[in-house]
Short mmCIF file of C-alpha atoms in Angstrom, two decimals:
data_model
loop_
_atom_site.label_atom_id
_atom_site.label_comp_id
_atom_site.label_asym_id
_atom_site.label_seq_id
_atom_site.Cartn_x
_atom_site.Cartn_y
_atom_site.Cartn_z
CA VAL S 1 52.63 -66.68 -62.43
CA ALA S 2 55.40 -68.37 -60.47
CA ILE S 3 53.79 -71.82 -60.85
CA VAL S 4 53.43 -71.37 -64.63
CA GLU S 5 57.03 -70.19 -64.87
CA TYR S 6 58.13 -73.22 -62.85
CA GLN S 7 56.32 -75.50 -65.31
CA ASN S 8 58.01 -73.75 -68.22
CA LYS S 9 61.42 -74.17 -66.65
CA LEU S 10 60.80 -77.89 -66.24
CA LYS S 11 59.94 -78.15 -69.93
CA LEU S 12 62.99 -76.20 -71.03
CA GLU S 13 65.41 -77.54 -68.42
CA TYR S 14 65.14 -81.00 -66.93
CA ASN S 15 66.98 -79.78 -63.83
CA PRO S 16 66.45 -76.02 -63.31
CA SER S 17 69.19 -74.17 -61.46
CA LEU S 18 69.09 -73.89 -57.68
CA GLU S 19 68.69 -70.11 -57.98
CA SER S 20 65.64 -70.49 -60.26
CA VAL S 21 63.91 -73.00 -57.99
CA ILE S 22 64.45 -70.94 -54.82
CA THR S 23 63.25 -67.72 -56.49
CA VAL S 24 60.13 -69.41 -57.84
CA MET S 25 59.34 -71.03 -54.49
CA ILE S 26 59.72 -67.74 -52.58
CA SER S 27 57.23 -66.15 -54.97
CA ILE S 28 54.81 -69.08 -54.63
CA VAL S 29 55.00 -69.24 -50.82
CA ILE S 30 54.59 -65.52 -50.14
CA GLY S 31 51.96 -65.03 -52.84
CA THR S 32 49.86 -67.99 -51.70
CA VAL S 33 49.95 -67.01 -48.02
CA THR S 34 48.99 -63.46 -49.00
CA LEU S 35 46.09 -64.70 -51.15
CA THR S 36 44.24 -66.69 -48.48
CA GLY S 37 45.20 -64.23 -45.74
CA SER S 38 43.65 -61.42 -47.77
CA PHE S 39 40.44 -63.40 -48.25
CA ILE S 40 40.12 -63.88 -44.48
CA ALA S 41 40.89 -60.20 -43.82
CA PHE S 42 38.23 -59.21 -46.36
CA GLY S 43 35.75 -61.56 -44.72
CA LYS S 44 36.39 -60.04 -41.29
CA LEU S 45 36.03 -56.49 -42.58
CA GLN S 46 32.78 -57.33 -44.38
CA GLY S 47 31.35 -59.24 -41.43
CA ILE S 48 31.32 -62.53 -43.36
CA VAL S 49 33.83 -64.00 -40.90
CA LYS S 50 33.49 -63.41 -37.15
CA GLY S 51 35.28 -60.17 -36.27
CA GLN S 52 36.57 -61.36 -32.91
CA PRO S 53 39.68 -63.58 -32.80
CA ILE S 54 39.03 -67.23 -33.59
CA LEU S 55 41.58 -69.02 -31.44
CA LEU S 56 42.12 -72.63 -32.47
CA PRO S 57 43.76 -75.08 -30.02
CA ILE S 58 47.56 -75.43 -30.39
CA ARG S 59 47.37 -73.05 -33.35
CA ASN S 60 50.95 -71.81 -32.93
CA ILE S 61 52.30 -75.36 -32.81
CA PHE S 62 50.28 -76.30 -35.89
CA ASN S 63 51.43 -73.16 -37.74
CA SER S 64 55.03 -74.00 -36.87
CA PHE S 65 54.50 -77.54 -38.16
CA LEU S 66 53.09 -76.16 -41.44
CA PHE S 67 56.04 -73.80 -41.76
CA ILE S 68 58.47 -76.70 -41.29
CA LEU S 69 56.61 -78.72 -43.94
CA ILE S 70 56.88 -75.77 -46.34
CA ILE S 71 60.64 -75.52 -45.74
CA ILE S 72 61.02 -79.28 -46.27
CA SER S 73 59.03 -79.02 -49.52
CA ILE S 74 61.29 -76.24 -50.78
CA ILE S 75 64.42 -78.23 -49.92
CA TRP S 76 62.96 -81.33 -51.58
CA LEU S 77 62.19 -79.37 -54.76
CA THR S 78 65.72 -77.98 -54.91
CA ILE S 79 66.99 -81.56 -54.83
CA ASN S 80 64.35 -83.01 -57.17
CA PRO S 81 62.68 -80.16 -59.14
CA SER S 82 60.68 -82.53 -61.35
CA ASN S 83 58.57 -83.84 -58.44
CA GLN S 84 55.47 -81.72 -59.00
CA TYR S 85 53.44 -83.45 -56.30
CA VAL S 86 55.70 -81.84 -53.72
CA LEU S 87 55.03 -78.46 -55.35
CA TYR S 88 51.27 -78.96 -55.05
CA TYR S 89 51.60 -80.08 -51.43
CA CYS S 90 53.64 -76.94 -50.73
CA VAL S 91 50.95 -74.74 -52.29
CA ALA S 92 48.28 -76.46 -50.17
CA PHE S 93 50.34 -75.94 -47.00
CA CYS S 94 50.75 -72.24 -47.85
CA LEU S 95 47.03 -71.79 -48.53
CA LEU S 96 46.22 -73.27 -45.14
CA LEU S 97 48.94 -71.24 -43.39
CA GLY S 98 47.55 -67.98 -44.80
CA ILE S 99 44.14 -68.76 -43.31
CA LEU S 100 45.50 -69.83 -39.93
CA LEU S 101 47.75 -66.77 -39.60
CA VAL S 102 44.95 -64.23 -40.08
CA ILE S 103 41.89 -65.92 -38.56
CA PRO S 104 43.10 -65.56 -34.91
CA ILE S 105 43.49 -61.79 -35.36
CA GLY S 106 40.61 -59.60 -34.20
CA GLY S 107 38.86 -57.04 -36.37
CA ALA S 108 40.33 -54.19 -34.32
CA ASP S 109 43.78 -55.19 -35.61
CA MET S 110 42.74 -55.42 -39.26
CA PRO S 111 44.39 -52.10 -40.24
CA VAL S 112 47.73 -53.58 -39.20
CA VAL S 113 46.99 -56.85 -41.01
CA VAL S 114 45.99 -54.99 -44.18
CA ALA S 115 49.27 -53.07 -44.11
CA LEU S 116 51.24 -56.28 -43.53
CA LEU S 117 49.44 -58.16 -46.31
CA ASN S 118 50.10 -55.20 -48.57
CA SER S 119 53.79 -55.61 -47.79
CA TYR S 120 53.59 -59.35 -48.49
CA SER S 121 51.99 -58.69 -51.87
CA GLY S 122 54.83 -56.34 -52.76
CA ILE S 123 57.45 -58.90 -51.76
CA ALA S 124 55.63 -61.56 -53.79
CA ALA S 125 55.55 -59.23 -56.79
CA ALA S 126 59.28 -58.51 -56.45
CA ALA S 127 60.03 -62.24 -56.24
CA THR S 128 57.90 -62.80 -59.34
CA GLY S 129 59.92 -60.08 -61.04
CA PHE S 130 63.08 -62.10 -60.38
CA VAL S 131 61.36 -65.18 -61.81
CA LEU S 132 60.38 -63.33 -65.00
CA HIS S 133 63.59 -61.26 -65.14
CA ASN S 134 61.38 -58.16 -65.16
CA ASN S 135 63.18 -55.19 -63.58
CA MET S 136 60.06 -53.01 -63.49
CA LEU S 137 58.17 -55.63 -61.48
CA ILE S 138 61.12 -55.99 -59.11
CA ILE S 139 61.26 -52.23 -58.49
CA ALA S 140 57.49 -51.82 -58.07
CA GLY S 141 57.23 -54.84 -55.78
CA SER S 142 60.14 -53.64 -53.66
CA LEU S 143 58.55 -50.21 -53.23
CA VAL S 144 55.18 -51.71 -52.25
CA GLY S 145 56.83 -54.17 -49.87
CA ALA S 146 58.96 -51.51 -48.19
CA SER S 147 56.10 -49.02 -47.85
CA GLY S 148 53.87 -51.76 -46.42
CA LEU S 149 56.47 -52.67 -43.78
CA ILE S 150 56.95 -49.01 -42.84
CA LEU S 151 53.19 -48.51 -42.57
CA THR S 152 52.86 -51.67 -40.47
CA ARG S 153 55.50 -50.33 -38.10
CA ILE S 154 53.71 -46.98 -37.83
CA MET S 155 50.39 -48.69 -37.10
CA THR S 156 51.76 -51.00 -34.40
CA ARG S 157 53.50 -48.06 -32.71
CA ALA S 158 50.21 -46.12 -32.80
CA MET S 159 48.56 -49.04 -30.97
CA ASN S 160 51.47 -49.35 -28.52
CA ARG S 161 51.86 -53.02 -29.42
CA SER S 162 54.41 -55.18 -31.18
CA LEU S 163 53.78 -56.98 -34.45
CA VAL S 164 54.28 -60.31 -32.66
CA ASN S 165 51.54 -59.35 -30.19
CA VAL S 166 49.19 -58.45 -33.03
CA MET S 167 49.84 -61.68 -34.93
CA PHE S 168 49.77 -64.08 -31.99
CA GLY S 169 48.12 -62.21 -29.11
CA GLY S 170 44.46 -63.02 -29.78
CA PHE S 171 43.62 -59.39 -29.02
CA GLY S 172 40.02 -58.80 -27.94
CA ILE S 173 39.26 -62.35 -26.81
CA LYS S 174 39.52 -61.61 -23.12
CA GLU S 175 36.32 -61.03 -21.26
CA GLU S 176 35.56 -57.55 -20.05
CA SER S 177 35.94 -56.86 -16.38
CA ASN S 178 32.90 -56.90 -14.11
CA SER S 179 33.29 -53.19 -13.47
CA ILE S 180 32.54 -52.41 -17.11
CA HIS S 181 29.36 -54.48 -17.02
CA GLN S 182 28.39 -52.73 -13.80
CA ILE S 183 28.87 -49.34 -15.42
CA LYS S 184 26.59 -50.40 -18.24
CA GLU S 185 23.92 -51.53 -15.80
CA THR S 186 24.08 -48.69 -13.26
CA LYS S 187 24.63 -45.73 -15.60
CA PRO S 188 22.03 -45.50 -18.35
CA ILE S 189 22.87 -43.68 -21.53
CA LYS S 190 21.54 -40.26 -22.49
CA SER S 191 19.73 -40.13 -25.82
CA ALA S 192 19.44 -36.90 -27.78
CA SER S 193 17.39 -35.79 -30.77
CA ALA S 194 18.71 -34.04 -33.87
CA LEU S 195 17.21 -30.80 -32.51
CA ASP S 196 19.09 -31.20 -29.22
CA VAL S 197 22.35 -31.82 -31.06
CA SER S 198 21.83 -28.91 -33.45
CA MET S 199 21.26 -26.49 -30.54
CA MET S 200 24.39 -27.72 -28.76
CA LEU S 201 26.49 -27.33 -31.91
CA GLU S 202 24.98 -23.93 -32.72
CA TYR S 203 26.26 -22.39 -29.49
CA ALA S 204 29.61 -24.22 -29.26
CA GLN S 205 32.75 -22.16 -29.83
CA SER S 206 35.14 -25.08 -30.34
CA ILE S 207 34.25 -28.42 -31.92
CA ILE S 208 36.36 -31.49 -32.63
CA ILE S 209 35.00 -34.13 -35.00
CA VAL S 210 36.16 -37.73 -34.53
CA PRO S 211 35.38 -39.82 -37.64
CA GLY S 212 35.34 -43.62 -37.60
CA TYR S 213 34.25 -46.61 -39.62
CA GLY S 214 30.58 -45.67 -39.19
CA LEU S 215 31.23 -42.57 -41.31
CA ALA S 216 32.60 -44.76 -44.09
CA VAL S 217 29.69 -47.21 -43.92
CA ALA S 218 27.14 -44.39 -44.16
CA GLN S 219 29.17 -42.53 -46.81
CA ALA S 220 28.39 -39.34 -44.91
CA GLN S 221 31.63 -37.47 -45.57
CA HIS S 222 30.01 -34.90 -47.88
CA GLN S 223 27.21 -34.18 -45.41
CA LEU S 224 29.82 -33.86 -42.65
CA ARG S 225 31.75 -31.33 -44.73
CA GLU S 226 28.53 -29.34 -45.23
CA LEU S 227 27.82 -29.39 -41.49
CA SER S 228 31.39 -28.30 -40.78
CA ASP S 229 31.10 -25.38 -43.20
CA ILE S 230 27.87 -24.23 -41.53
CA LEU S 231 29.44 -24.38 -38.08
CA LYS S 232 32.50 -22.44 -39.25
CA SER S 233 30.28 -19.79 -40.84
CA ASN S 234 28.69 -19.36 -37.39
CA GLY S 235 32.12 -18.59 -35.93
CA SER S 236 32.92 -22.00 -34.44
CA SER S 237 36.37 -23.56 -34.59
CA VAL S 238 36.17 -27.00 -36.22
CA LYS S 239 38.94 -29.60 -36.30
CA TYR S 240 39.09 -33.31 -37.14
CA ALA S 241 40.85 -35.77 -34.83
CA ILE S 242 42.27 -38.68 -36.84
CA HIS S 243 43.40 -41.79 -34.97
CA PRO S 244 46.02 -43.82 -36.89
CA VAL S 245 43.93 -47.01 -36.73
CA ALA S 246 40.48 -45.46 -37.24
CA GLY S 247 38.51 -47.19 -39.97
CA ARG S 248 39.39 -50.52 -41.48
CA MET S 249 42.64 -49.79 -43.25
CA PRO S 250 45.59 -47.41 -42.87
CA GLY S 251 44.69 -43.84 -43.86
CA HIS S 252 41.02 -44.73 -44.29
CA MET S 253 39.67 -41.56 -42.66
CA ASN S 254 42.17 -39.29 -44.42
CA VAL S 255 41.10 -40.60 -47.83
CA LEU S 256 37.42 -40.38 -46.94
CA LEU S 257 37.63 -36.75 -45.81
CA ALA S 258 39.87 -35.80 -48.73
CA GLU S 259 37.13 -37.11 -51.03
CA ALA S 260 34.81 -34.48 -49.50
CA ASN S 261 37.49 -31.78 -49.93
CA VAL S 262 37.95 -31.23 -46.20
CA PRO S 263 40.92 -28.84 -45.80
CA TYR S 264 44.02 -30.83 -44.91
CA GLU S 265 45.08 -28.33 -42.25
CA GLU S 266 41.93 -29.18 -40.27
CA LEU S 267 43.00 -32.84 -39.94
CA LYS S 268 44.98 -33.43 -36.74
CA ASP S 269 46.66 -36.64 -35.70
CA LEU S 270 46.45 -38.15 -32.23
CA ASP S 271 49.55 -36.54 -30.74
CA GLU S 272 48.68 -33.13 -32.14
CA ILE S 273 45.03 -33.02 -31.02
CA ASN S 274 44.98 -34.92 -27.72
CA GLY S 275 45.99 -31.90 -25.64
CA GLU S 276 43.11 -29.81 -27.03
CA PHE S 277 40.15 -31.94 -25.92
CA GLN S 278 40.10 -30.48 -22.41
CA ARG S 279 39.66 -27.00 -23.94
CA THR S 280 36.93 -28.11 -26.36
CA ASP S 281 33.21 -27.41 -25.94
CA ILE S 282 31.88 -30.36 -27.95
CA VAL S 283 33.35 -33.48 -29.50
CA LEU S 284 31.25 -35.00 -32.27
CA VAL S 285 32.06 -38.71 -32.62
CA ILE S 286 30.78 -40.30 -35.82
CA GLY S 287 31.04 -44.08 -35.92
CA ALA S 288 34.30 -44.29 -33.95
CA ASN S 289 34.39 -46.71 -31.03
CA ASP S 290 37.56 -48.40 -29.75
CA VAL S 291 39.79 -45.38 -30.50
CA THR S 292 37.73 -43.25 -28.07
CA ASN S 293 37.39 -45.78 -25.23
CA PRO S 294 38.77 -44.34 -21.95
CA ALA S 295 39.18 -47.92 -20.65
CA ALA S 296 42.47 -47.95 -22.56
CA LYS S 297 43.73 -45.40 -20.02
CA ASN S 298 41.75 -46.19 -16.87
CA ASN S 299 41.04 -49.93 -16.76
CA SER S 300 44.16 -52.08 -16.41
CA SER S 301 42.09 -55.26 -16.88
CA SER S 302 40.82 -54.15 -20.30
CA PRO S 303 42.31 -55.90 -23.35
CA ILE S 304 43.01 -52.50 -24.93
CA TYR S 305 44.74 -51.08 -21.83
CA GLY S 306 47.84 -49.15 -22.91
CA MET S 307 46.61 -48.45 -26.43
CA PRO S 308 46.83 -44.71 -27.22
CA VAL S 309 43.32 -43.32 -27.64
CA LEU S 310 41.80 -39.91 -28.30
CA ASN S 311 41.05 -38.02 -25.05
CA VAL S 312 37.42 -37.48 -26.00
CA ASP S 313 36.30 -37.95 -22.39
CA GLN S 314 38.10 -34.72 -21.41
CA ALA S 315 35.84 -32.46 -23.49
CA GLN S 316 32.99 -30.44 -21.96
CA SER S 317 30.35 -32.44 -23.87
CA VAL S 318 30.41 -35.45 -26.18
CA ILE S 319 27.90 -36.23 -28.92
CA ILE S 320 28.05 -39.71 -30.43
CA LEU S 321 26.37 -40.62 -33.70
CA LYS S 322 25.92 -44.38 -33.78
CA ARG S 323 23.54 -47.00 -35.15
CA SER S 324 23.25 -48.92 -31.88
CA MET S 325 25.00 -49.69 -28.60
CA ALA S 326 26.95 -52.53 -30.22
CA SER S 327 30.63 -52.74 -29.32
CA GLY S 328 33.43 -52.16 -31.81
CA PHE S 329 35.42 -54.84 -33.60
CA SER S 330 37.40 -55.48 -30.43
CA GLY S 331 34.18 -56.63 -28.74
CA ILE S 332 34.79 -54.33 -25.76
CA GLU S 333 32.17 -52.10 -24.13
CA ASN S 334 32.96 -48.39 -24.50
CA ASP S 335 32.91 -46.58 -21.15
CA LEU S 336 32.52 -43.27 -22.98
CA PHE S 337 28.88 -44.07 -23.78
CA HIS S 338 27.93 -43.97 -20.09
CA LEU S 339 29.54 -40.70 -19.01
CA GLU S 340 27.28 -37.91 -17.75
CA LYS S 341 28.57 -35.57 -20.46
CA THR S 342 27.83 -37.99 -23.32
CA PHE S 343 24.73 -37.76 -25.53
CA MET S 344 23.82 -40.50 -28.02
CA LEU S 345 22.07 -39.83 -31.34
CA PHE S 346 21.11 -43.20 -32.79
CA GLY S 347 20.61 -43.87 -36.49
CA ASP S 348 22.41 -43.87 -39.81
CA ALA S 349 25.16 -41.25 -39.69
CA LYS S 350 24.25 -39.76 -43.07
CA ASN S 351 20.58 -39.35 -42.18
CA SER S 352 21.43 -38.01 -38.72
CA ILE S 353 23.82 -35.37 -40.08
CA GLU S 354 21.30 -34.29 -42.73
CA GLU S 355 18.66 -33.90 -40.02
CA ILE S 356 21.07 -31.89 -37.85
CA ILE S 357 21.79 -29.59 -40.80
CA ARG S 358 18.07 -29.00 -41.37
CA GLU S 359 17.54 -28.19 -37.70
CA ILE S 360 20.49 -25.77 -37.58
CA LYS S 361 19.17 -23.91 -40.63
CA THR S 362 15.82 -23.39 -38.89
CA LEU S 363 17.35 -21.98 -35.68
#
């Protein structure tokens, strides 16, 4: 839109005003960076692009060089607006910058990136509103941009990291410590059947459910709600522990559970629920990985050390529904899988929950 408007201004005015050129260029720069950045984020979330950080040599220096070229292009266009080759060069620089800004960021940080790109899109829309003299677009873009920035701040605080660290830290690229590999080798996992899990849940008085991206992939939220209703009818207390960065975008788990009409009062955030795990009989983890990893608290050499996580390891027993032993998007082994109290039920979450429901009904 901004490029078309720029062309129109050149036709109507041989030398557009400085204000018009700057407004158009802000819209073009932010919108173009957001476009390619969003494509890379989508690719990482869909597994098309490698989820772990792709760290290119001297990437920060090259990004700084691109940014300087973009600034020079904008200045050049304010001096000579009719030079359209400079405009096209600027667009190309912005397209490349959007790719290079997002590709070094690991999949575990994608919720923050999605929130930030959402903010960028709002700012681009507001700038386009100034270009078109459209007050409604300015207001809507400003609201989206502001809400995106606020959400980004909330997400980074939930991860105990700064935005600069997320954007430039290459989170998840460090190798795991030898101790984690040793745990994996010396402590085999405990597998459980649907019958085993159903019997454990049947006699549990307090249950906390921890949903993650695996729940979204399997689209098992309705089956989970049915299981929860059965457990509550048996007299069990059921709550849902929602980590701020669970899933692949901000509020992912909240939306997913709301779709299944899970009562809102049963959803508890990290600060509210963390003190209850030590008094809980069973924690049922469905497709959540990094947000339950005790290495964030216990292993100072872990890349996620210091990140607030759910205290799942403090419960009496832990049941994990997972497709395989694959690590999360951070690429880090989860120590929780190897605890004596942890039982693994492998398979598609939807099928596993349906099988658990059938077994409970036969007890």
